[in-house]
Structure formats: structure tokens, C-alpha cells
PDB file of C-alpha atoms in Angstrom:
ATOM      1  CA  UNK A 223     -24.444   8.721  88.400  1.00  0.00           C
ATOM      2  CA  UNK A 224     -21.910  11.739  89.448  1.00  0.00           C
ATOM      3  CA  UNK A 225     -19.260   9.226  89.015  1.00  0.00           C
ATOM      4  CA  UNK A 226     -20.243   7.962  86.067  1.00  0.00           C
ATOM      5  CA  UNK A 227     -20.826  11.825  84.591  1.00  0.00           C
ATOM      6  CA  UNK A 228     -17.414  12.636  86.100  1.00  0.00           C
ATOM      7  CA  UNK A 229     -15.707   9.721  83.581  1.00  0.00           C
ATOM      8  CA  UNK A 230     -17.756  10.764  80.830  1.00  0.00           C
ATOM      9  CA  UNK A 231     -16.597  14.198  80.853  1.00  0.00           C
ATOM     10  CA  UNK A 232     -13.504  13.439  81.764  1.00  0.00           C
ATOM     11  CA  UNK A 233     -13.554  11.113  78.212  1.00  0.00           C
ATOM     12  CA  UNK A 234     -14.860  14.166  76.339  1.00  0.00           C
ATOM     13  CA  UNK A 235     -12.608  16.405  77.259  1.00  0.00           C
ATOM     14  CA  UNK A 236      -9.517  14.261  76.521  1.00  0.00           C
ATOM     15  CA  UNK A 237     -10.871  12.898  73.321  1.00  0.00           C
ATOM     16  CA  UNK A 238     -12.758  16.392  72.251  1.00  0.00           C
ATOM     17  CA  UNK A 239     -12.550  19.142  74.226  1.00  0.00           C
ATOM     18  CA  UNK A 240      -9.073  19.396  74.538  1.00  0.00           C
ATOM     19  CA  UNK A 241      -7.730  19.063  70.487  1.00  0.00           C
ATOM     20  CA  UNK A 242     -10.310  21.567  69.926  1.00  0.00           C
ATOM     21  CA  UNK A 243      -8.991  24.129  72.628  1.00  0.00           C
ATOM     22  CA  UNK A 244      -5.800  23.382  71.782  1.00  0.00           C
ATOM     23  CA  UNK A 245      -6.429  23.890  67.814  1.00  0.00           C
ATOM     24  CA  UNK A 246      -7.689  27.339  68.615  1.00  0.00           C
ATOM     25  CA  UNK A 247      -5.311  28.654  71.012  1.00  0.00           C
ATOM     26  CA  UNK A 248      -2.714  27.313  68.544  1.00  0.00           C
ATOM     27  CA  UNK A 249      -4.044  29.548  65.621  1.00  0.00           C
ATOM     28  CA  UNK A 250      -4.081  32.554  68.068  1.00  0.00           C
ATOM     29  CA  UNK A 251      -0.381  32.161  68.676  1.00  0.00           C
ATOM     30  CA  UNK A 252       1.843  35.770  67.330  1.00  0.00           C
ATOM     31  CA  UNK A 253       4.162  34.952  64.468  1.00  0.00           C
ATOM     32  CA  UNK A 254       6.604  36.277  66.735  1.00  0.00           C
ATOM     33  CA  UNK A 255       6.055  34.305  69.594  1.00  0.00           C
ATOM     34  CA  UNK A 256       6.131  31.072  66.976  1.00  0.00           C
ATOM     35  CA  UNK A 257       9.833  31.749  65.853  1.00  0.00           C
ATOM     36  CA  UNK A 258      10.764  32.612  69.668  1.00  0.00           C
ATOM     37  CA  UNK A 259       9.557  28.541  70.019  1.00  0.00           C
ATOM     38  CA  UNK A 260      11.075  27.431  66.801  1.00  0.00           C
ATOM     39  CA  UNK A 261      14.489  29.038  67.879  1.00  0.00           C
ATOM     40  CA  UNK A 262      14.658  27.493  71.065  1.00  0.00           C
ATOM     41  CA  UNK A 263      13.676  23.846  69.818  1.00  0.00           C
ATOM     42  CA  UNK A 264      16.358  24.478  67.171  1.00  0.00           C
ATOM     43  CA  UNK A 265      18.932  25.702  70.000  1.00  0.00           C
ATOM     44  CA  UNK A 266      18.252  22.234  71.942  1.00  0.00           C
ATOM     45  CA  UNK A 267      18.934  19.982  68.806  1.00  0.00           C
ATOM     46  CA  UNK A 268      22.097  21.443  68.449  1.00  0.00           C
ATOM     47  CA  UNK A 269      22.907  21.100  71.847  1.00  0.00           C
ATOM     48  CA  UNK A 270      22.704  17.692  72.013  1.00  0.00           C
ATOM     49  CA  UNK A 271      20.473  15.900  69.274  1.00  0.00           C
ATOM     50  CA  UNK A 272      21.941  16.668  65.972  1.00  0.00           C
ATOM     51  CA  UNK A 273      25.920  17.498  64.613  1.00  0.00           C
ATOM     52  CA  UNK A 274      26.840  19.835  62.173  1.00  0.00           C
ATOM     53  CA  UNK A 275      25.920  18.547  58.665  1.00  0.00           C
ATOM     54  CA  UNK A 276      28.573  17.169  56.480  1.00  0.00           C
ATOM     55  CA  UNK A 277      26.411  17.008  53.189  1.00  0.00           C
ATOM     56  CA  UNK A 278      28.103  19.366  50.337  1.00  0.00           C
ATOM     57  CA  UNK A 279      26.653  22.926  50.228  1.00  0.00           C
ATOM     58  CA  UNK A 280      26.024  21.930  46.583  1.00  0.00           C
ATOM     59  CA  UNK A 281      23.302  19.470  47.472  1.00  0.00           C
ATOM     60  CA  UNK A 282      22.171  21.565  49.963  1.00  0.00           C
ATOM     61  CA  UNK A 283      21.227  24.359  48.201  1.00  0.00           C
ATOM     62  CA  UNK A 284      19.604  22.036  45.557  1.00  0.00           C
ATOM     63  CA  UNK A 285      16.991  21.085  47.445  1.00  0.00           C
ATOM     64  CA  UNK A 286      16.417  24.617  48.754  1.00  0.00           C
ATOM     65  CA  UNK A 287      15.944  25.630  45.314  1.00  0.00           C
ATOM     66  CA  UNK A 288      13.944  22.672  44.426  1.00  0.00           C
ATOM     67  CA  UNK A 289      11.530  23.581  47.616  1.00  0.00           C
ATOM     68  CA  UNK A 290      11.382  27.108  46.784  1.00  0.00           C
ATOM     69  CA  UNK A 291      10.295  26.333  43.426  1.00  0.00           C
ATOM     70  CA  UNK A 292       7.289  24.705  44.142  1.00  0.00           C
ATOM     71  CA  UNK A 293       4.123  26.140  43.769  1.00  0.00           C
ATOM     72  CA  UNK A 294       2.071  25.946  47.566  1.00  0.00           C
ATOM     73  CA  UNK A 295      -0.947  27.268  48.919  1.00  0.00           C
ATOM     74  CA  UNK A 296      -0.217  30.755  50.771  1.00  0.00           C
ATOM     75  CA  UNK A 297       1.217  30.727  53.986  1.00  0.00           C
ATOM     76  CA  UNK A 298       1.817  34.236  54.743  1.00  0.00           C
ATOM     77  CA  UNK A 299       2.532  33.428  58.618  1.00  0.00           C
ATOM     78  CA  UNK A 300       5.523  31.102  57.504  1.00  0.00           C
ATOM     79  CA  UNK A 301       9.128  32.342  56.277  1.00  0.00           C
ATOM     80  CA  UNK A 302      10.172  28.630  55.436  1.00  0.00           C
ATOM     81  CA  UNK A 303      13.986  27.799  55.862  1.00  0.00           C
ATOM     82  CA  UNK A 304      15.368  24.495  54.999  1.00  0.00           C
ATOM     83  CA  UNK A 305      18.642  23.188  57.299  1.00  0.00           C
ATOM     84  CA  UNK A 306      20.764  20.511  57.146  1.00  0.00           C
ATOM     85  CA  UNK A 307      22.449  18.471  60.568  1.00  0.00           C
ATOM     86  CA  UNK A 308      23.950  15.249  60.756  1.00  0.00           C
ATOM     87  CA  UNK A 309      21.067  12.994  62.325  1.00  0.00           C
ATOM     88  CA  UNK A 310      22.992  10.867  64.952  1.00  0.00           C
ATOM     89  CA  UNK A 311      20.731   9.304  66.998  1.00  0.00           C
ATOM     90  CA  UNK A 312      17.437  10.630  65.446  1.00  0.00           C
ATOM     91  CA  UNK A 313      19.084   9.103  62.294  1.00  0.00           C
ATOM     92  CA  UNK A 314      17.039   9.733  58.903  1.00  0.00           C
ATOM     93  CA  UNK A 315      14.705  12.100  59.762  1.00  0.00           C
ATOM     94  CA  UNK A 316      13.033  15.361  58.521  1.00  0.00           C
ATOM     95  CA  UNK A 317      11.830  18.530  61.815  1.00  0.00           C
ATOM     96  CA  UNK A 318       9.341  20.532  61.325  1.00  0.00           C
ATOM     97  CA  UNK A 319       9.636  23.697  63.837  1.00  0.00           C
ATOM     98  CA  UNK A 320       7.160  26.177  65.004  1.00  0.00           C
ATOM     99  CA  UNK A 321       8.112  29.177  62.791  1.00  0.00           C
ATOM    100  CA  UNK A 322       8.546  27.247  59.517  1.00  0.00           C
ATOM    101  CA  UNK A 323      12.339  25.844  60.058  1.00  0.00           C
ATOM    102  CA  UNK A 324      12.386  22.695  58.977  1.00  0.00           C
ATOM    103  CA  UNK A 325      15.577  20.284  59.531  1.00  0.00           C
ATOM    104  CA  UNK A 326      16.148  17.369  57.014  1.00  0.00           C
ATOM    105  CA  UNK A 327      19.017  15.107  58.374  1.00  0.00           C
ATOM    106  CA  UNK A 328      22.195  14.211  55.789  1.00  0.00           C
ATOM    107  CA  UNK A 329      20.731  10.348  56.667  1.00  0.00           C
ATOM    108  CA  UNK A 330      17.188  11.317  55.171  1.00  0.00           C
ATOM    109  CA  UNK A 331      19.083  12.743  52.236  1.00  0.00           C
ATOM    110  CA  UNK A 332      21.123   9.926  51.872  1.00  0.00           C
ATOM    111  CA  UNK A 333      18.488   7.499  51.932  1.00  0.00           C
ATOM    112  CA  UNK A 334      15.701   9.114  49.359  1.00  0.00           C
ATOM    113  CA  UNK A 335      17.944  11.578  47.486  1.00  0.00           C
ATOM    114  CA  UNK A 336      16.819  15.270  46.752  1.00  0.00           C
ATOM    115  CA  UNK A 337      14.366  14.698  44.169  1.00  0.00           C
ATOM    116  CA  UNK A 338      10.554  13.803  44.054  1.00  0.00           C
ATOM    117  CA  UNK A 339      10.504  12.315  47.204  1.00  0.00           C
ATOM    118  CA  UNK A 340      12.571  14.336  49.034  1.00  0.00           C
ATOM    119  CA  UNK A 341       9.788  17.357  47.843  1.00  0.00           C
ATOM    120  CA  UNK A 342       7.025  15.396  48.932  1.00  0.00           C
ATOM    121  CA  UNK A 343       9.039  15.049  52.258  1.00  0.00           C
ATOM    122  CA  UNK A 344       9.636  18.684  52.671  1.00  0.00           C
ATOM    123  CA  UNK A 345       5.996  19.447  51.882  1.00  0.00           C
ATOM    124  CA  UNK A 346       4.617  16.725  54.098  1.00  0.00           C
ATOM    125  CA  UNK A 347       6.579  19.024  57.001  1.00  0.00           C
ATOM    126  CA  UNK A 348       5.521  22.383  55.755  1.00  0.00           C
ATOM    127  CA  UNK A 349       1.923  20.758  55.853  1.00  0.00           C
ATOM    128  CA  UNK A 350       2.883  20.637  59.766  1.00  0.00           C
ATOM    129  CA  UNK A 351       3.629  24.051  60.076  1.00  0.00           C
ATOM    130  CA  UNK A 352       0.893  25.486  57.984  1.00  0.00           C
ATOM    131  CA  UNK A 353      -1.211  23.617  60.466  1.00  0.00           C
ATOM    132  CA  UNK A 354       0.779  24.203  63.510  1.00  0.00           C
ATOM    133  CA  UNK A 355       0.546  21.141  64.542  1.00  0.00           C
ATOM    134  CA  UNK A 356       3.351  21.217  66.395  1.00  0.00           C
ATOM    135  CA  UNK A 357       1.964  23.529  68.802  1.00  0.00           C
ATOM    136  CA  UNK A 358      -1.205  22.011  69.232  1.00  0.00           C
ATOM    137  CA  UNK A 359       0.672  18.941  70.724  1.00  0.00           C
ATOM    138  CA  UNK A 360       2.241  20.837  72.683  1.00  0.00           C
ATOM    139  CA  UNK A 361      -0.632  22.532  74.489  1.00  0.00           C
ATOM    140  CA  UNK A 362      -2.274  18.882  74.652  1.00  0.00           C
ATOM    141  CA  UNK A 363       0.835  17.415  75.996  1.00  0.00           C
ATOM    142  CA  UNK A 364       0.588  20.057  79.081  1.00  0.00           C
ATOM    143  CA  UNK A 365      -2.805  21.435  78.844  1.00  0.00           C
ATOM    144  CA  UNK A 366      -2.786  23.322  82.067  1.00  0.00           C
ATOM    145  CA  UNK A 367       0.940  24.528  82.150  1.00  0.00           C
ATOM    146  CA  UNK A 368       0.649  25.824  78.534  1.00  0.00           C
ATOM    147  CA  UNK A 369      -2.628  27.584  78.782  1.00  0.00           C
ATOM    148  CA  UNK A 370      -1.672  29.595  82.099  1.00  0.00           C
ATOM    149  CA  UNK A 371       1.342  30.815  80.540  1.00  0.00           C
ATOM    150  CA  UNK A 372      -0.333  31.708  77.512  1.00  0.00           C
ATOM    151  CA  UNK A 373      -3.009  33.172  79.318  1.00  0.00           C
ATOM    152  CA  UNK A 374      -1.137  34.988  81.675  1.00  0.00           C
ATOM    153  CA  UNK A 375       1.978  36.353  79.387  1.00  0.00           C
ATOM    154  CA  UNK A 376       4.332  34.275  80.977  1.00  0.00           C
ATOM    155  CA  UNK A 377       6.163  33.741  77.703  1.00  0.00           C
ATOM    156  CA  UNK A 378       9.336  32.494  79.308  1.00  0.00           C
ATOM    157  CA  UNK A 379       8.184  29.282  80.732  1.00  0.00           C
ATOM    158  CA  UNK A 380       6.745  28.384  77.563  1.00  0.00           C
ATOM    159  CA  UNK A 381      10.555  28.692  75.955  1.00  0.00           C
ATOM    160  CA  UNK A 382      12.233  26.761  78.753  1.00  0.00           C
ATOM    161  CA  UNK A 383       9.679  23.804  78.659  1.00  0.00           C
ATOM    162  CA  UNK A 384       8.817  23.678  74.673  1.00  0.00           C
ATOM    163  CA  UNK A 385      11.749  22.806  72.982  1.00  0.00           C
ATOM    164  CA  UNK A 386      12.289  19.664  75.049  1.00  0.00           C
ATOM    165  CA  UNK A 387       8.149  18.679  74.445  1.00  0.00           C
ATOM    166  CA  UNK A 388       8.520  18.752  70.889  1.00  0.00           C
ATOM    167  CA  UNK A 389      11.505  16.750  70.299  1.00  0.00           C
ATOM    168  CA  UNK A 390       9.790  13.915  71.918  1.00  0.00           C
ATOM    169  CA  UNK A 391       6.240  14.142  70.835  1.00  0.00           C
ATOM    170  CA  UNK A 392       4.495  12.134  68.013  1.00  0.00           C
ATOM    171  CA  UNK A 393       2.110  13.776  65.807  1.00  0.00           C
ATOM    172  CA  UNK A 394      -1.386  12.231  66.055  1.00  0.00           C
ATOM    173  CA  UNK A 395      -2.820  10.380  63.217  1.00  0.00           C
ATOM    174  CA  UNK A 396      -5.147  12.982  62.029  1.00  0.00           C
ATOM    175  CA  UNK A 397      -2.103  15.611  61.831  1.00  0.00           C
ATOM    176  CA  UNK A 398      -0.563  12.889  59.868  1.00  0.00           C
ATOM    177  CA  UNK A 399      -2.770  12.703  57.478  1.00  0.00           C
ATOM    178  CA  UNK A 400      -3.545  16.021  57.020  1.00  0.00           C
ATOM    179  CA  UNK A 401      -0.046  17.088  56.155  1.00  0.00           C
ATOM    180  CA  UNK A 402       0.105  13.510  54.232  1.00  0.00           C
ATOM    181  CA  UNK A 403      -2.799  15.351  52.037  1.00  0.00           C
ATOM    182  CA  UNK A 404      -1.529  18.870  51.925  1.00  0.00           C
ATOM    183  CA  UNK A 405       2.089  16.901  50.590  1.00  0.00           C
ATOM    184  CA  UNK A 406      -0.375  15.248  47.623  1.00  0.00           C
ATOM    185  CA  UNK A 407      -1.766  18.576  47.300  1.00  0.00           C
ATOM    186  CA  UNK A 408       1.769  19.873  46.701  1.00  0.00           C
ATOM    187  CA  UNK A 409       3.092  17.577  44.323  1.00  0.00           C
ATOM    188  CA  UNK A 410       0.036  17.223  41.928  1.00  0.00           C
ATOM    189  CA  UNK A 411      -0.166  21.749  41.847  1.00  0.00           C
ATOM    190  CA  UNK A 412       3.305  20.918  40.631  1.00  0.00           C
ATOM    191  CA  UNK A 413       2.510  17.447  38.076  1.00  0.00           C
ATOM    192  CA  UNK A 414       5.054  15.733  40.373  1.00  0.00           C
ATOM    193  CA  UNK A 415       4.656  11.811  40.583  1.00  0.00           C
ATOM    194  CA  UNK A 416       2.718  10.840  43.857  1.00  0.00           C
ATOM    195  CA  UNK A 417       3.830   7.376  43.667  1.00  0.00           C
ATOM    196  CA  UNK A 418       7.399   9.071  44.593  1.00  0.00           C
ATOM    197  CA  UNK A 419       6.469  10.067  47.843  1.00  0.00           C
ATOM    198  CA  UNK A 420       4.555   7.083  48.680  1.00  0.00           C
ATOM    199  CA  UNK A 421       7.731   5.179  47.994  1.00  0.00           C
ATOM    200  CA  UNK A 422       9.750   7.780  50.318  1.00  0.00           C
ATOM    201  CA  UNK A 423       7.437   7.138  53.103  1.00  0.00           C
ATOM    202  CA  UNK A 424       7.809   3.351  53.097  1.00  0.00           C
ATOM    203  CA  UNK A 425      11.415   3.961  53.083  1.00  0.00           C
ATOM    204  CA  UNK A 426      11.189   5.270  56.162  1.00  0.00           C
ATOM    205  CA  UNK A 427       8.950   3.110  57.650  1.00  0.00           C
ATOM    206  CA  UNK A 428      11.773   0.686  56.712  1.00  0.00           C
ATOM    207  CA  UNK A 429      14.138   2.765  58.209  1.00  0.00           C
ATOM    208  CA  UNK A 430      12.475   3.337  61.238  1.00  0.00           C
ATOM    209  CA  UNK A 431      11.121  -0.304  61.894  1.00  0.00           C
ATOM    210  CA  UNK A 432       8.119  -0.187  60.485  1.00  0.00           C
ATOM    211  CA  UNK A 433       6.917   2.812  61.571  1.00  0.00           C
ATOM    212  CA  UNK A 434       6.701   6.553  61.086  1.00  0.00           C
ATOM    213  CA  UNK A 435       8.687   8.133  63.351  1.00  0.00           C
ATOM    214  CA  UNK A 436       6.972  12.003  64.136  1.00  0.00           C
ATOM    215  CA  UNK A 437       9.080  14.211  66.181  1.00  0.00           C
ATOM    216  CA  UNK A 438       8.573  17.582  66.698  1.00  0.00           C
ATOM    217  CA  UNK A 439       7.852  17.339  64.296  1.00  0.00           C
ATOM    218  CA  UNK A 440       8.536  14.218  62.033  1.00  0.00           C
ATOM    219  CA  UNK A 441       8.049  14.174  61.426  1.00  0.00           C
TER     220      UNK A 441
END
């Protein structure tokens, strides 16, 4: 019977107890200690992940504007920044990063273009952030290491072991389709077809062979 309680907790905890803790500690995260996270992850895609982007500053800033222009629930915790790489091996593919720095790939812009679907795309990963999913993943993925340092204000060990967790984890399927809503959210507050991001996000299950590729926050 101890064993048996032993593998039932043990269940519990894994299935429950954990994405619960890990929700809350995530929401009790500083701002400041957010961007500290989402500069680091940024500073180890450039160092290895991602090249500069070659897409024209012109199309860039079009789809800056186009994302600033839409209308989406407050976020006062967020300062949302929209950068461009060239994908490489992570290929057509949109980051979201703790702090609200999102990376969109020239591939992903090449493949669905910087209109509807590229907005529903954008929102989709802001949906992420608002969330912070990202850093609930991240204190699932290493419970105990995460916690102490939280716990005990040992801030650097959470920026040397972070950036590399989140550029390989895979959002769950509830994150997914919570941002998937707060993206539909998004785009009907702005009378923008749904249908267009429903065709986005088959074209990169397409892309990706079938299936949604999340990393850190792909996404």
C-alpha cells in the first residue's frame, strides 16, 4: 500500500502538482528578472541558432507596424519587440521570449507573408508571453534546480541554464491552445479573417512535417 501511495503521488505531482506550482511561481517572476531571461535566450540564438536577417528593413518594419496596430488585451508586464534572423536550422519559425521579444524568422516570412496570417502568428506568440508560458516549462523541465534558485536568489544559475532549456522545449498542448485562443481573440477584436490563421498554421505543419514545431517558444 506505501508503494502503491508512493506511485500515486508521484502521478499527481507530475501530472498536477507540478504545472500548478510552476504556473504560480511563474506569475511571481519580476519584470526585470523576465527580460534578464529573455536577453540571455536571445544572446544564445545569435550565438549559434539564428544569422543576421537578410529580409528588407521595409518589410520589417511593416509588420511591426501591422502588430502594433492591433488592438490586444492589456499586458502591462510586456514591452513587445518584434526581430527578424535568418532561421537556418530552426528554419520557418516564430520565438516567443520571456520579456515579450519575439523572433519571426525571414523563412516564416517568406512562407505566409506579413499579412493576416502573419498577425495571427505574432499574436499566437504574444499569447505565450502574456501567459508566460515559457517560464512555466522551464520550471517543469527542472523543477528542483529552478525553484532553489528562485527561492534562494541565486539569479545567476537561472541565466546560465535558461536560455539553453527554452530553445529546446515544446510547449504543452494546453499552452497551445490557450495562445491558439488568445490569437482568435486577437484577430476577431480587430474583424481580421480567422480562416487566415488557420491556413498559416497548416502551413507550418506542412513545413515542419506535420507538426507544430514549439520552441521556446514556437512556437
Amino acid at each position: 500500500f506505501s508503494l502503491l501511495g508512493l506511485v500515486v503521488f508521484v502521478v499527481f505531482s507530475y501530472y498536477y502538482l507540478l504545472p500548478w506550482t510552476a504556473a504560480v511561481v511563474a506569475r511571481t517572476i519580476p519584470a526585470s528578472l523576465e527580460l534578464q531571461l529573455g536577453r540571455a535566450t536571445l544572446d544564445s540564438l545569435d550565438h549559434g541558432l539564428v544569422k543576421p536577417s537578410r529580409l528588407p528593413e521595409a518589410e520589417q518594419q511593416r509588420i511591426r507596424d501591422n502588430f502594433a496596430a492591433l488592438r490586444r488585451p492589456a499586458d502591462p508586464g510586456h514591452d513587445y519587440r518584434i526581430l527578424f534572423r535568418q532561421g537556418d536550422r530552426i528554419g520557418a519559425n516564430a520565438l516567443a521570449l520571456p520579456g515579450g521579444t519575439i523572433v519571426v524568422t525571414d523563412e516564416l516570412v517568406k512562407l505566409v507573408g506579413t499579412g493576416t496570417g502573419m498577425m495571427g502568428v505574432l499574436a499566437h506568440e504574444a499569447g505565450h508571453v502574456t501567459q508566460r508560458h515559457g517560464l512555466q516549462q522551464i520550471f517543469q523541465a527542472s523543477a528542483v534546480g529552478a525553484l532553489a534558485a528562485y527561492f534562494l536568489g541565486d539569479v545567476s544559475s537561472m541565466l546560465a541554464t535558461v536560455p539553453a532549456a527554452m530553445l529546446s522545449l515544446r510547449y504543452s498542448r494546453d499552452h497551445e491552445r490557450e495562445a491558439d485562443a488568445f490569437a482568435v481573440e486577437v484577430l476577431r477584436d480587430n474583424r481580421l479573417p480567422v480562416s487566415a490563421f488557420a491556413d498559416t498554421l497548416q502551413q507550418l505543419e506542412d513545413a515542419h512535417g506535420g507538426g507544430r514545431k514549439r520552441a521556446a517558444n514556437d512556437d
